[in-house]
């Protein structure tokens, strides 16, 4: 689909091993209808040739500020004005530092100073360089100035290290561009959501938790932000990168999550309880590490009920947001989901059958059946969102919620 038809993207490549992915990135952007012009720093040309980038973009690559021929065809100010979006990928620590200092000592940094288009920075560097306070300060400076920071991802790095600093994958960047240019039906709406598991402490070193990966909740946060909403994500402990334009608050236990959500809820229009909240917590949290005893082979732990977060939001007397819950079921899905919709006084509940392999917990795909109070258009109050990636499903769910609140 030509989701980026007519969009003019200036791709700025700096010197990092991830630059080899820029050929693929450019092809995928063009496939979706975008026009791509490429600017490279001197170091970038050590990692991928201008000839490759010219071949995939269909235009000569610009790399010099002082080249009369290039200035005569499309001068640097013209190029800066041409762009609808300036995407810097990979953005090296050096490029980020030069931009933070406001320098214009090569074509790319000059363009960044001269453009009024949105500048997006996709950092890529060694994890230690990324964690360095100088880099972190520079990124904070760029954010304050209105640049968007996409990534980095974490994982195995070209240098052998493991950690944050990987450039986002080309398709991830493409999807973010689609989100940036896509329609914004949720503009002006504030969405609060919970995601991930909770941890219920037994003692200073042990806890009870569950297998929730947080992927569905993070995908919903991402979809809501892409559709223009202001998003607050209250997350239990997960290994996921915060989606672009989402403010994240980290919590650990159900009690902490409940307190944070109740603190935030009245300032939001929509609440989505996506977290796998522990129903119970140990009554006593031992102050010191619990010891094995010789006199018994069993251990009894008394558990007490946790507050039901989604039900607490749904019970708010004032400024109650439109409240959406999730129900992971292994049998009689419709009956249990509808039961929870009524019992917790929700506006909508998204049910997934977790007994089906390849969907739900920890998977990248999911299918949902959404139940809500019926109306004239859908008297049965039910909508099936068939098996799809969690990103696609989250997008469809946010559109459905938007449909119900408008
Ligand atoms: O009752 P059950 O745990 O199956 O309900 C699931 C829904 O309730 C989910 O939306 C989940 O986030 C929410 N929930 C909650 N607080 C709890 C337990 C569940 O918000 N203590």
Short mmCIF file of C-alpha atoms and ligand atoms in Angstrom, two decimals:
data_model
loop_
_atom_site.label_atom_id
_atom_site.label_comp_id
_atom_site.label_asym_id
_atom_site.label_seq_id
_atom_site.Cartn_x
_atom_site.Cartn_y
_atom_site.Cartn_z
CA UNK A 1 0.00 0.00 0.00
CA UNK A 2 1.25 3.51 -0.84
CA UNK A 3 1.13 4.63 2.79
CA UNK A 4 3.89 7.19 2.23
CA UNK A 5 2.74 8.45 -1.19
CA UNK A 6 4.32 11.79 -2.04
CA UNK A 7 6.17 12.11 1.28
CA UNK A 8 9.63 13.58 0.93
CA UNK A 9 12.11 11.94 3.27
CA UNK A 10 15.66 13.19 3.61
CA UNK A 11 17.72 10.26 4.85
CA UNK A 12 20.88 11.38 6.63
CA UNK A 13 23.44 8.60 7.07
CA UNK A 14 26.38 8.94 9.45
CA UNK A 15 29.32 6.62 10.07
CA UNK A 16 28.23 3.42 11.76
CA UNK A 17 28.09 -0.24 10.79
CA UNK A 18 24.27 -0.06 10.69
CA UNK A 19 24.63 2.14 7.59
CA UNK A 20 24.56 -1.05 5.51
CA UNK A 21 20.85 -1.34 6.40
CA UNK A 22 20.11 1.99 4.69
CA UNK A 23 19.79 0.42 1.24
CA UNK A 24 17.00 -1.82 2.51
CA UNK A 25 15.42 1.08 4.42
CA UNK A 26 15.40 3.26 1.30
CA UNK A 27 13.85 0.54 -0.84
CA UNK A 28 11.07 -0.09 1.66
CA UNK A 29 10.32 3.65 1.94
CA UNK A 30 10.19 4.04 -1.85
CA UNK A 31 8.03 0.91 -2.17
CA UNK A 32 5.43 2.74 -0.04
CA UNK A 33 5.47 5.81 -2.26
CA UNK A 34 8.02 8.01 -0.48
CA UNK A 35 10.59 10.06 -2.34
CA UNK A 36 13.98 9.63 -0.68
CA UNK A 37 17.03 11.89 -1.00
CA UNK A 38 20.20 10.71 0.68
CA UNK A 39 22.86 12.78 2.42
CA UNK A 40 25.95 11.04 3.76
CA UNK A 41 28.71 12.13 6.11
CA UNK A 42 32.33 11.40 5.14
CA UNK A 43 32.47 8.51 7.63
CA UNK A 44 29.20 7.00 6.31
CA UNK A 45 30.87 6.44 2.93
CA UNK A 46 33.29 4.01 4.63
CA UNK A 47 30.35 1.73 5.46
CA UNK A 48 28.12 1.93 2.38
CA UNK A 49 28.94 3.49 -0.99
CA UNK A 50 27.20 6.57 -2.39
CA UNK A 51 26.77 4.55 -5.60
CA UNK A 52 24.64 1.97 -3.77
CA UNK A 53 22.53 4.69 -2.19
CA UNK A 54 22.17 6.49 -5.51
CA UNK A 55 21.03 3.26 -7.17
CA UNK A 56 18.37 2.48 -4.55
CA UNK A 57 17.12 6.07 -4.10
CA UNK A 58 17.22 6.98 -7.80
CA UNK A 59 18.97 10.28 -7.04
CA UNK A 60 22.60 11.33 -6.67
CA UNK A 61 23.78 11.33 -3.09
CA UNK A 62 24.70 14.67 -1.54
CA UNK A 63 27.75 14.66 0.65
CA UNK A 64 29.54 17.96 0.34
CA UNK A 65 28.67 21.45 1.47
CA UNK A 66 31.17 23.05 -0.85
CA UNK A 67 30.55 21.19 -4.11
CA UNK A 68 29.53 23.78 -6.76
CA UNK A 69 27.96 21.15 -9.05
CA UNK A 70 25.76 19.72 -6.28
CA UNK A 71 24.81 23.21 -5.09
CA UNK A 72 23.81 24.09 -8.65
CA UNK A 73 21.41 21.10 -8.95
CA UNK A 74 19.80 21.18 -5.49
CA UNK A 75 21.49 23.50 -3.03
CA UNK A 76 21.64 22.67 0.66
CA UNK A 77 18.99 25.21 1.66
CA UNK A 78 16.69 23.95 -1.08
CA UNK A 79 17.21 20.38 0.13
CA UNK A 80 16.45 21.42 3.71
CA UNK A 81 13.22 23.07 2.54
CA UNK A 82 12.30 20.13 0.29
CA UNK A 83 12.05 17.59 3.13
CA UNK A 84 8.82 16.69 4.94
CA UNK A 85 10.87 14.60 7.36
CA UNK A 86 14.60 14.39 8.07
CA UNK A 87 15.50 10.88 9.19
CA UNK A 88 19.00 10.46 10.61
CA UNK A 89 19.73 6.74 10.54
CA UNK A 90 22.13 5.60 11.75
CA UNK A 91 22.86 8.61 13.95
CA UNK A 92 26.32 8.12 15.45
CA UNK A 93 27.42 9.50 18.82
CA UNK A 94 29.50 12.04 16.90
CA UNK A 95 26.60 13.26 14.76
CA UNK A 96 24.38 13.54 17.86
CA UNK A 97 27.10 15.52 19.68
CA UNK A 98 27.62 17.88 16.75
CA UNK A 99 23.88 18.52 16.48
CA UNK A 100 23.57 19.09 20.24
CA UNK A 101 26.36 21.67 19.95
CA UNK A 102 24.50 23.35 17.09
CA UNK A 103 27.36 22.81 14.67
CA UNK A 104 27.10 23.08 10.90
CA UNK A 105 30.48 21.73 9.92
CA UNK A 106 29.31 19.43 7.13
CA UNK A 107 26.37 19.15 4.77
CA UNK A 108 24.24 16.97 7.07
CA UNK A 109 24.51 19.13 10.21
CA UNK A 110 23.96 22.25 8.10
CA UNK A 111 20.76 20.74 6.70
CA UNK A 112 19.57 19.92 10.20
CA UNK A 113 20.06 23.58 11.17
CA UNK A 114 18.39 24.84 8.00
CA UNK A 115 15.27 22.65 7.93
CA UNK A 116 11.92 23.32 9.55
CA UNK A 117 10.82 19.71 8.95
CA UNK A 118 10.60 17.25 11.86
CA UNK A 119 14.04 15.79 12.54
CA UNK A 120 14.12 12.18 13.69
CA UNK A 121 17.24 10.68 15.23
CA UNK A 122 17.78 6.93 15.18
CA UNK A 123 20.86 6.36 17.35
CA UNK A 124 23.28 3.54 16.60
CA UNK A 125 26.50 2.99 18.48
CA UNK A 126 28.34 0.78 20.95
CA UNK A 127 26.30 0.27 24.15
CA UNK A 128 28.93 1.94 26.34
CA UNK A 129 29.06 4.97 24.04
CA UNK A 130 25.26 5.14 24.16
CA UNK A 131 25.22 4.91 27.97
CA UNK A 132 27.94 7.57 28.28
CA UNK A 133 26.55 10.59 30.10
CA UNK A 134 27.77 12.92 27.36
CA UNK A 135 25.69 11.02 24.78
CA UNK A 136 22.70 10.85 27.13
CA UNK A 137 22.91 14.60 27.77
CA UNK A 138 23.18 15.28 24.04
CA UNK A 139 20.11 13.13 23.31
CA UNK A 140 18.18 14.93 26.07
CA UNK A 141 19.15 18.25 24.48
CA UNK A 142 17.92 17.14 21.06
CA UNK A 143 14.63 15.91 22.58
CA UNK A 144 14.13 19.26 24.32
CA UNK A 145 14.59 20.97 20.98
CA UNK A 146 11.74 18.91 19.50
CA UNK A 147 13.64 16.20 17.68
CA UNK A 148 12.14 12.73 17.93
CA UNK A 149 14.41 9.89 19.05
CA UNK A 150 13.51 6.51 17.55
CA UNK A 151 15.31 3.69 19.33
CA UNK A 152 17.88 2.45 19.84
CA UNK A 153 17.06 -1.23 20.15
CA UNK A 154 19.01 -3.52 22.47
CA UNK A 155 20.78 -6.78 21.78
CA UNK A 156 23.91 -8.23 20.21
CA UNK A 157 26.12 -5.54 18.68
CA UNK A 158 28.50 -5.73 15.72
CA UNK A 159 31.45 -5.23 18.12
CA UNK A 160 30.36 -8.25 20.19
CA UNK A 161 28.90 -6.28 23.10
CA UNK A 162 25.32 -6.78 24.20
CA UNK A 163 23.14 -3.85 25.23
CA UNK A 164 21.31 -0.77 23.97
CA UNK A 165 22.66 0.94 20.85
CA UNK A 166 21.42 -1.08 17.88
CA UNK A 167 19.75 0.93 15.13
CA UNK A 168 16.08 0.00 14.81
CA UNK A 169 15.43 -2.46 12.00
CA UNK A 170 14.52 -0.90 8.63
CA UNK A 171 10.90 -2.13 8.79
CA UNK A 172 10.50 -0.68 12.27
CA UNK A 173 11.72 2.69 10.97
CA UNK A 174 9.39 2.42 7.98
CA UNK A 175 6.41 1.72 10.27
CA UNK A 176 7.33 4.69 12.42
CA UNK A 177 7.42 6.89 9.30
CA UNK A 178 3.98 5.55 8.39
CA UNK A 179 2.80 6.38 11.90
CA UNK A 180 4.28 9.86 11.68
CA UNK A 181 2.49 10.68 8.41
CA UNK A 182 -0.65 8.62 9.10
CA UNK A 183 -4.07 9.97 10.12
CA UNK A 184 -4.37 11.15 13.74
CA UNK A 185 -7.95 10.45 14.85
CA UNK A 186 -6.86 10.31 18.51
CA UNK A 187 -5.26 13.76 18.53
CA UNK A 188 -6.26 15.57 21.73
CA UNK A 189 -7.12 12.30 23.53
CA UNK A 190 -5.15 11.08 26.54
CA UNK A 191 -4.67 7.35 26.95
CA UNK A 192 -3.45 5.62 30.12
CA UNK A 193 -2.54 1.97 30.05
CA UNK A 194 -0.96 -0.76 32.12
CA UNK A 195 1.26 -3.47 30.67
CA UNK A 196 3.44 -6.39 31.66
CA UNK A 197 3.43 -8.53 34.79
CA UNK A 198 3.60 -7.42 38.41
CA UNK A 199 6.12 -8.71 40.95
CA UNK A 200 4.89 -9.60 44.41
CA UNK A 201 7.76 -9.71 46.89
CA UNK A 202 8.22 -12.57 49.35
CA UNK A 203 11.45 -11.26 50.81
CA UNK A 204 14.23 -8.92 49.59
CA UNK A 205 15.37 -11.40 46.92
CA UNK A 206 12.30 -13.45 45.90
CA UNK A 207 9.01 -12.65 44.27
CA UNK A 208 5.95 -14.19 42.62
CA UNK A 209 5.21 -13.15 39.04
CA UNK A 210 3.86 -14.47 35.72
CA UNK A 211 4.89 -14.92 32.06
CA UNK A 212 3.42 -11.70 30.64
CA UNK A 213 5.91 -10.15 28.18
CA UNK A 214 4.16 -6.77 28.01
CA UNK A 215 4.22 -6.92 24.18
CA UNK A 216 0.47 -6.39 23.71
CA UNK A 217 0.35 -3.39 26.05
CA UNK A 218 3.44 -1.82 24.48
CA UNK A 219 1.97 -2.36 21.00
CA UNK A 220 -1.24 -0.61 22.11
CA UNK A 221 0.75 2.29 23.58
CA UNK A 222 2.65 2.59 20.31
CA UNK A 223 -0.52 2.41 18.18
CA UNK A 224 -2.29 5.02 20.33
CA UNK A 225 0.70 7.40 20.07
CA UNK A 226 0.89 6.91 16.30
CA UNK A 227 -2.80 7.74 16.04
CA UNK A 228 -2.08 11.05 17.76
CA UNK A 229 -2.96 10.33 21.42
CA UNK A 230 -0.94 11.49 24.41
CA UNK A 231 0.02 8.21 26.04
CA UNK A 232 1.03 7.30 29.59
CA UNK A 233 2.20 3.72 30.03
CA UNK A 234 2.42 2.25 33.52
CA UNK A 235 4.60 -0.79 33.07
CA UNK A 236 5.57 -3.74 35.23
CA UNK A 237 9.09 -5.17 34.81
CA UNK A 238 9.60 -6.04 31.11
CA UNK A 239 12.47 -6.08 28.60
CA UNK A 240 10.93 -3.78 26.01
CA UNK A 241 11.91 -0.42 24.54
CA UNK A 242 9.51 2.43 25.25
CA UNK A 243 7.62 3.31 22.03
CA UNK A 244 8.20 6.77 20.53
CA UNK A 245 6.18 9.59 22.11
CA UNK A 246 5.00 7.51 25.06
CA UNK A 247 5.70 8.53 28.66
CA UNK A 248 6.51 5.49 30.69
CA UNK A 249 6.26 5.00 34.44
CA UNK A 250 7.89 1.84 35.80
CA UNK A 251 6.32 0.00 38.72
CA UNK A 252 6.87 -3.38 40.29
CA UNK A 253 3.98 -4.61 42.46
CA UNK A 254 0.20 -4.55 41.91
CA UNK A 255 -0.15 -2.14 44.83
CA UNK A 256 2.34 0.27 43.23
CA UNK A 257 0.62 -0.08 39.85
CA UNK A 258 -2.77 0.60 41.46
CA UNK A 259 -1.46 3.72 43.23
CA UNK A 260 0.13 5.09 40.06
CA UNK A 261 -2.94 4.42 37.92
CA UNK A 262 -5.33 6.00 40.44
CA UNK A 263 -3.04 9.00 40.58
CA UNK A 264 -3.20 9.42 36.80
CA UNK A 265 -6.64 8.14 35.75
CA UNK A 266 -8.78 11.27 36.07
CA UNK A 267 -6.45 13.17 33.74
CA UNK A 268 -7.04 10.63 30.94
CA UNK A 269 -9.90 9.96 28.51
CA UNK A 270 -9.23 6.27 28.01
CA UNK A 271 -7.85 3.62 30.40
CA UNK A 272 -6.73 0.23 29.08
CA UNK A 273 -5.82 -2.42 31.64
CA UNK A 274 -3.53 -4.68 29.71
CA UNK A 275 -1.24 -5.75 32.55
CA UNK A 276 -1.29 -9.29 33.91
CA UNK A 277 -1.77 -8.11 37.48
CA UNK A 278 -1.17 -10.69 40.22
CA UNK A 279 -4.49 -11.39 41.90
CA UNK A 280 -2.81 -12.02 45.27
CA UNK A 281 0.36 -10.98 47.09
CA UNK A 282 2.11 -12.51 50.10
CA UNK A 283 0.58 -11.13 53.28
CA UNK A 284 4.00 -10.72 54.89
CA UNK A 285 7.12 -9.55 53.08
CA UNK A 286 10.05 -10.86 55.13
CA UNK A 287 12.53 -8.13 56.01
CA UNK A 288 15.46 -10.56 55.57
CA UNK A 289 15.98 -13.43 53.14
CA UNK A 290 13.82 -16.37 54.22
CA UNK A 291 15.81 -19.42 55.38
CA UNK A 292 15.17 -23.09 54.74
CA UNK A 293 14.17 -24.92 57.92
CA UNK A 294 15.05 -28.50 58.87
CA UNK A 295 11.84 -29.19 60.77
CA UNK A 296 9.39 -29.04 57.85
CA UNK A 297 9.31 -30.09 54.17
CA UNK A 298 6.59 -27.63 53.32
CA UNK A 299 6.22 -23.88 53.37
CA UNK A 300 2.89 -22.16 53.68
CA UNK A 301 2.52 -18.62 52.43
CA UNK A 302 -0.63 -16.69 53.17
CA UNK A 303 -1.68 -14.53 50.25
CA UNK A 304 -4.00 -11.55 50.36
CA UNK A 305 -6.02 -10.13 47.48
CA UNK A 306 -4.57 -7.29 45.44
CA UNK A 307 -6.71 -4.31 44.47
CA UNK A 308 -8.39 -4.78 41.08
CA UNK A 309 -6.95 -1.87 39.12
CA UNK A 310 -9.27 -1.85 36.11
CA UNK A 311 -12.33 -2.25 38.37
CA UNK A 312 -11.11 0.62 40.57
CA UNK A 313 -10.86 2.89 37.53
CA UNK A 314 -14.27 1.75 36.28
CA UNK A 315 -15.74 2.59 39.70
CA UNK A 316 -14.49 6.19 39.70
CA UNK A 317 -17.30 8.61 40.49
CA UNK A 318 -15.76 11.60 38.70
CA UNK A 319 -13.74 12.02 35.50
CA UNK A 320 -14.02 8.32 34.83
CA UNK A 321 -12.13 7.41 31.64
CA UNK A 322 -13.58 5.03 29.04
CA UNK A 323 -12.38 1.80 30.62
CA UNK A 324 -11.14 -1.24 28.72
CA UNK A 325 -10.05 -4.55 30.25
CA UNK A 326 -8.48 -7.72 28.94
CA UNK A 327 -9.48 -11.31 29.61
CA UNK A 328 -7.08 -14.15 28.90
CA UNK A 329 -9.16 -17.31 28.98
CA UNK A 330 -8.60 -20.98 28.24
CA UNK A 331 -12.27 -22.05 27.92
CA UNK A 332 -15.79 -20.58 27.57
CA UNK A 333 -14.13 -17.35 26.42
CA UNK A 334 -17.30 -15.39 25.63
CA UNK A 335 -19.08 -16.32 28.83
CA UNK A 336 -16.15 -15.42 31.11
CA UNK A 337 -15.30 -12.24 29.18
CA UNK A 338 -18.87 -10.94 29.24
CA UNK A 339 -19.06 -11.85 32.94
CA UNK A 340 -16.01 -9.65 33.63
CA UNK A 341 -17.38 -6.83 31.49
CA UNK A 342 -20.43 -6.65 33.75
CA UNK A 343 -18.78 -7.49 37.09
CA UNK A 344 -16.00 -4.93 36.70
CA UNK A 345 -18.34 -2.35 35.14
CA UNK A 346 -16.11 -1.97 32.07
CA UNK A 347 -16.99 -0.26 28.80
CA UNK A 348 -15.17 -2.85 26.74
CA UNK A 349 -13.30 -6.10 27.23
CA UNK A 350 -10.80 -7.74 24.86
CA UNK A 351 -10.77 -11.49 25.16
CA UNK A 352 -8.07 -13.79 23.93
CA UNK A 353 -8.07 -17.53 23.98
CA UNK A 354 -4.65 -18.33 25.44
CA UNK A 355 -5.14 -22.07 24.90
CA UNK A 356 -4.48 -21.54 21.15
CA UNK A 357 -0.79 -22.00 20.24
CA UNK A 358 1.00 -19.08 18.53
CA UNK A 359 -1.06 -16.29 20.01
CA UNK A 360 -1.31 -14.43 23.32
CA UNK A 361 1.38 -14.62 26.01
CA UNK A 362 4.92 -13.96 24.79
CA UNK A 363 3.91 -14.37 21.14
CA UNK A 364 4.24 -11.66 18.49
CA UNK A 365 0.76 -12.41 17.15
CA UNK A 366 -2.64 -12.35 18.74
CA UNK A 367 -6.35 -12.48 17.98
CA UNK A 368 -8.99 -10.74 20.08
CA UNK A 369 -12.73 -10.79 20.41
CA UNK A 370 -13.89 -7.47 21.79
CA UNK A 371 -17.15 -7.26 23.77
CA UNK A 372 -18.95 -4.06 24.72
CA UNK A 373 -22.45 -2.84 25.45
CA UNK A 374 -24.50 -3.13 22.26
CA UNK A 375 -25.76 -0.13 20.31
CA UNK A 376 -27.79 0.54 17.17
CA UNK A 377 -24.86 -0.18 14.83
CA UNK A 378 -23.71 -3.31 16.62
CA UNK A 379 -26.60 -4.60 18.72
CA UNK A 380 -24.70 -7.73 19.72
CA UNK A 381 -21.77 -5.62 21.06
CA UNK A 382 -19.07 -7.87 19.68
CA UNK A 383 -16.23 -7.43 17.20
CA UNK A 384 -13.69 -10.00 16.11
CA UNK A 385 -10.14 -8.76 15.49
CA UNK A 386 -8.60 -11.75 13.68
CA UNK A 387 -5.07 -13.16 14.09
CA UNK A 388 -2.52 -10.50 13.18
CA UNK A 389 0.72 -9.05 14.50
CA UNK A 390 0.26 -7.36 17.87
CA UNK A 391 1.08 -4.03 16.14
CA UNK A 392 -1.73 -4.45 13.59
CA UNK A 393 -4.14 -5.69 16.22
CA UNK A 394 -3.32 -2.77 18.53
CA UNK A 395 -3.99 -0.33 15.68
CA UNK A 396 -7.37 -1.96 14.95
CA UNK A 397 -8.27 -1.96 18.66
CA UNK A 398 -7.46 1.74 19.08
CA UNK A 399 -9.61 2.57 16.05
CA UNK A 400 -12.47 0.55 17.55
CA UNK A 401 -12.12 2.35 20.90
CA UNK A 402 -12.02 5.68 19.10
CA UNK A 403 -15.18 4.70 17.23
CA UNK A 404 -16.93 3.93 20.55
CA UNK A 405 -15.96 7.18 22.28
CA UNK A 406 -16.65 9.57 19.43
O1 LIG B 1 -10.10 -10.92 36.55
P1 LIG B 1 -9.01 -11.00 35.56
O2 LIG B 1 -7.63 -10.92 36.18
O3 LIG B 1 -9.10 -12.12 34.57
O4 LIG B 1 -9.22 -9.67 34.69
C1 LIG B 1 -8.31 -9.26 33.74
C2 LIG B 1 -8.41 -7.78 33.56
O5 LIG B 1 -8.40 -7.12 34.82
C3 LIG B 1 -7.24 -7.20 32.81
O6 LIG B 1 -7.67 -6.04 32.14
C4 LIG B 1 -6.27 -6.85 33.95
O7 LIG B 1 -5.34 -5.85 33.56
C5 LIG B 1 -7.21 -6.36 35.00
N1 LIG B 1 -6.80 -6.58 36.39
C6 LIG B 1 -6.49 -5.48 37.17
N2 LIG B 1 -6.14 -5.64 38.49
C7 LIG B 1 -6.11 -6.86 39.04
C8 LIG B 1 -6.41 -8.00 38.26
C9 LIG B 1 -6.75 -7.83 36.94
O8 LIG B 1 -6.53 -4.35 36.66
N3 LIG B 1 -5.76 -6.99 40.31
#
